[in-house]
mmCIF file of C-alpha atoms in Angstrom:
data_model
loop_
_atom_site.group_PDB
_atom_site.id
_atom_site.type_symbol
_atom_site.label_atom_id
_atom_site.label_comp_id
_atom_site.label_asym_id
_atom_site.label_seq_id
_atom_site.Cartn_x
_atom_site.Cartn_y
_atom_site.Cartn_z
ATOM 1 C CA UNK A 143 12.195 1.174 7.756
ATOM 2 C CA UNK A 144 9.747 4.295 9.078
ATOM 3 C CA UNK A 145 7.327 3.154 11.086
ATOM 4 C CA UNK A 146 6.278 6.563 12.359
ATOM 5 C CA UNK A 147 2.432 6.317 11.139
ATOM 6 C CA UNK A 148 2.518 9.779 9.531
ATOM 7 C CA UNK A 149 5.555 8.643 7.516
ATOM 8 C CA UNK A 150 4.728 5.098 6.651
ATOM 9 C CA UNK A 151 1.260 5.575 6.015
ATOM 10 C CA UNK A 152 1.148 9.123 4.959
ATOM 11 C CA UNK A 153 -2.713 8.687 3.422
ATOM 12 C CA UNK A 154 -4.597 7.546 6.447
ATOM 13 C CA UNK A 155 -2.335 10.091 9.584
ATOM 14 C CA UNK A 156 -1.897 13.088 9.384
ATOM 15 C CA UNK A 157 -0.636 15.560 12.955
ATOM 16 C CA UNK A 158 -3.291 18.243 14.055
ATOM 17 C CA UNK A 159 -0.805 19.517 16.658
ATOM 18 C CA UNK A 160 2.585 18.758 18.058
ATOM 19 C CA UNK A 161 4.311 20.544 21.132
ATOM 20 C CA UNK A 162 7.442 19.165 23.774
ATOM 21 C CA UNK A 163 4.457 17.394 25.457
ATOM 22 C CA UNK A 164 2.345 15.182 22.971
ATOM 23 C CA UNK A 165 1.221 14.856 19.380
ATOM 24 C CA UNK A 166 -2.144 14.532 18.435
ATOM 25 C CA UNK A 167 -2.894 12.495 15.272
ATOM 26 C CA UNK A 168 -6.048 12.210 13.518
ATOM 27 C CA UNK A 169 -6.609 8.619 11.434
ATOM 28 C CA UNK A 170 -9.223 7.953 8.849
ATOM 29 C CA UNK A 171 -10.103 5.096 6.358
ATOM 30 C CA UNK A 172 -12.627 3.070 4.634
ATOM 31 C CA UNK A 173 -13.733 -0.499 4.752
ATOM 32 C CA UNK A 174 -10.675 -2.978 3.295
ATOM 33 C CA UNK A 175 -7.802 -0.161 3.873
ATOM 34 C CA UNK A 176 -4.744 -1.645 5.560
ATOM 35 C CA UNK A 177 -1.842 0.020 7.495
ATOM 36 C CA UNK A 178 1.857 -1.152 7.171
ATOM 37 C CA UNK A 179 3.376 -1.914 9.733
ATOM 38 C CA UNK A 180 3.868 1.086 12.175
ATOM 39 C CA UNK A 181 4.809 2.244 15.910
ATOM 40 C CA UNK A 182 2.794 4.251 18.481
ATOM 41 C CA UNK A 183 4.229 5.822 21.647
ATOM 42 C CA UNK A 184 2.124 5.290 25.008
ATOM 43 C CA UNK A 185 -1.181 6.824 23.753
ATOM 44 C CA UNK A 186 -4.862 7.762 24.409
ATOM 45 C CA UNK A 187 -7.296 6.660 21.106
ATOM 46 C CA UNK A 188 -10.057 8.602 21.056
ATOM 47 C CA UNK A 189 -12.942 7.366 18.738
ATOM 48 C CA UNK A 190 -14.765 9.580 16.244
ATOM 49 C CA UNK A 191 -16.619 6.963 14.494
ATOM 50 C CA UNK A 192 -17.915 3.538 15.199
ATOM 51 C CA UNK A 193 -15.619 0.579 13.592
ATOM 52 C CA UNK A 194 -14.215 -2.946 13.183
ATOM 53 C CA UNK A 195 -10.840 -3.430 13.035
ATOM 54 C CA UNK A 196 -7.925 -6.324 12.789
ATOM 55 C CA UNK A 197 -4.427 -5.589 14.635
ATOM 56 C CA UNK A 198 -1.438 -7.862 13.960
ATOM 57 C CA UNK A 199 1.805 -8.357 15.452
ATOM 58 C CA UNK A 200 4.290 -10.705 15.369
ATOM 59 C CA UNK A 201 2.258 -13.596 14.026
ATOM 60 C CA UNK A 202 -0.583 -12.713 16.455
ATOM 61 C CA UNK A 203 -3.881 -10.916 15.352
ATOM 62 C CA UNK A 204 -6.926 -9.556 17.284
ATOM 63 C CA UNK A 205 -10.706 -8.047 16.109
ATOM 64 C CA UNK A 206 -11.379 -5.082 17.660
ATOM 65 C CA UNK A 207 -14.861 -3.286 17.672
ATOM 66 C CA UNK A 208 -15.530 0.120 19.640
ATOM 67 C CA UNK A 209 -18.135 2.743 18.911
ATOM 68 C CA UNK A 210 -17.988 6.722 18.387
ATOM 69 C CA UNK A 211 -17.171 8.675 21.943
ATOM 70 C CA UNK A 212 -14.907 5.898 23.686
ATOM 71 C CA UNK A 213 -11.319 6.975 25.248
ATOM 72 C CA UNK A 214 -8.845 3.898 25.278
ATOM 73 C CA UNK A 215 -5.500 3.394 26.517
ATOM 74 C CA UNK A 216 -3.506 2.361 24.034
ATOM 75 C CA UNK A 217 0.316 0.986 25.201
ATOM 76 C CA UNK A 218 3.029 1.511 22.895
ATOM 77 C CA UNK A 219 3.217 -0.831 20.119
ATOM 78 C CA UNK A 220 4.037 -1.737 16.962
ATOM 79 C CA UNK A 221 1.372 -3.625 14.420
ATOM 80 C CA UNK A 222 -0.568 -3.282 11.343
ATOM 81 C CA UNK A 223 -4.388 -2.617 11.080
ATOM 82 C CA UNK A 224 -7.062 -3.504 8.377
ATOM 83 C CA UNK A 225 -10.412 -2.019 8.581
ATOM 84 C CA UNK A 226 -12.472 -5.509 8.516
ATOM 85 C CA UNK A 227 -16.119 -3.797 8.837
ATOM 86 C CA UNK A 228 -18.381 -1.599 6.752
ATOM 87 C CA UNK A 229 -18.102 1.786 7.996
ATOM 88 C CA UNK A 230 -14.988 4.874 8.160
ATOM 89 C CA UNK A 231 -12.682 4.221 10.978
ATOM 90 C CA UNK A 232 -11.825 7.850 12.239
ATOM 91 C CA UNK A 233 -10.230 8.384 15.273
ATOM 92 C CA UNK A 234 -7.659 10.860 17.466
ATOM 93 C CA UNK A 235 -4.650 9.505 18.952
ATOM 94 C CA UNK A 236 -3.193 11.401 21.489
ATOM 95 C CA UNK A 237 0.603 10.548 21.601
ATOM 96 C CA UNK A 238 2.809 10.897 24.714
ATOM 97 C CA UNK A 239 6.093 11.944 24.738
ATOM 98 C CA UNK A 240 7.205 11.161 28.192
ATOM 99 C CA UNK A 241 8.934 8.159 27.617
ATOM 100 C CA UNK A 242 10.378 5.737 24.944
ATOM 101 C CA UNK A 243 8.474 5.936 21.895
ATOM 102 C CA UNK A 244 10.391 3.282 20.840
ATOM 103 C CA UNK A 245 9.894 0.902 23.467
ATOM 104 C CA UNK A 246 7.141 -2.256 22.853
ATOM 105 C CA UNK A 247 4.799 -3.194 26.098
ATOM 106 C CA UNK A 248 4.129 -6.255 24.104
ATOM 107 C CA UNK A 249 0.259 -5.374 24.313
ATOM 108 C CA UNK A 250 -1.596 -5.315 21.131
ATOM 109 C CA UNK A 251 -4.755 -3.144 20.447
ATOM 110 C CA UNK A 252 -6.371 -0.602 23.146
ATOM 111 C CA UNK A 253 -6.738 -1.667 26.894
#
């Protein structure tokens, strides 16, 4: 299974730039859009628009709400999201590459 976000959910990521360094994705969807499951590196989230997600991992789940402008960590992870409010989630993630993308801090959701 891909669980690369640009690959496993092709309609909602898409890469506005890539060198040795980081990747920058952008993410966009509507109220009621879910994810599949999918993996990000160690990562900076960067909010464009205000919004209300779930995250789930593992049989655990979390609500998150943040509005436009905030920077958040965000620790490598795997998990699916659902947009659970009534407004575009569109946001920037900011992907390291200094370390192992494949590796899971057990964290779910931005710190």
């Amino acid at each position: 299974m891909d669980l690369d976000p640009v690959s496993s959910n092709a309609d909602s990521y898409r890469v506005v730039f890539e060198n040795a360094r980081v990747r920058v994705l952008e993410y966009q969807d509507t109220p009621g859009d879910r994810t599949t499951p999918h993996r990000h590196p160690d990562s900076v989230m960067v909010t464009l628009s205000s919004f209300q997600r779930r995250l789930a991992t593992d049989g655990r789940e979390i609500d998150v709400e943040l509005a436009a402008g905030e920077a958040r960590w965000l620790p490598a992870q795997e998990h699916w999201g659902e947009n659970t409010g009534r407004t575009p989630t569109h946001t920037l993630f900011v992907e390291l590459k200094d370390g192992d993308a494949a590796a899971s801090s057990g964290t779910l959701g931005p710190a």
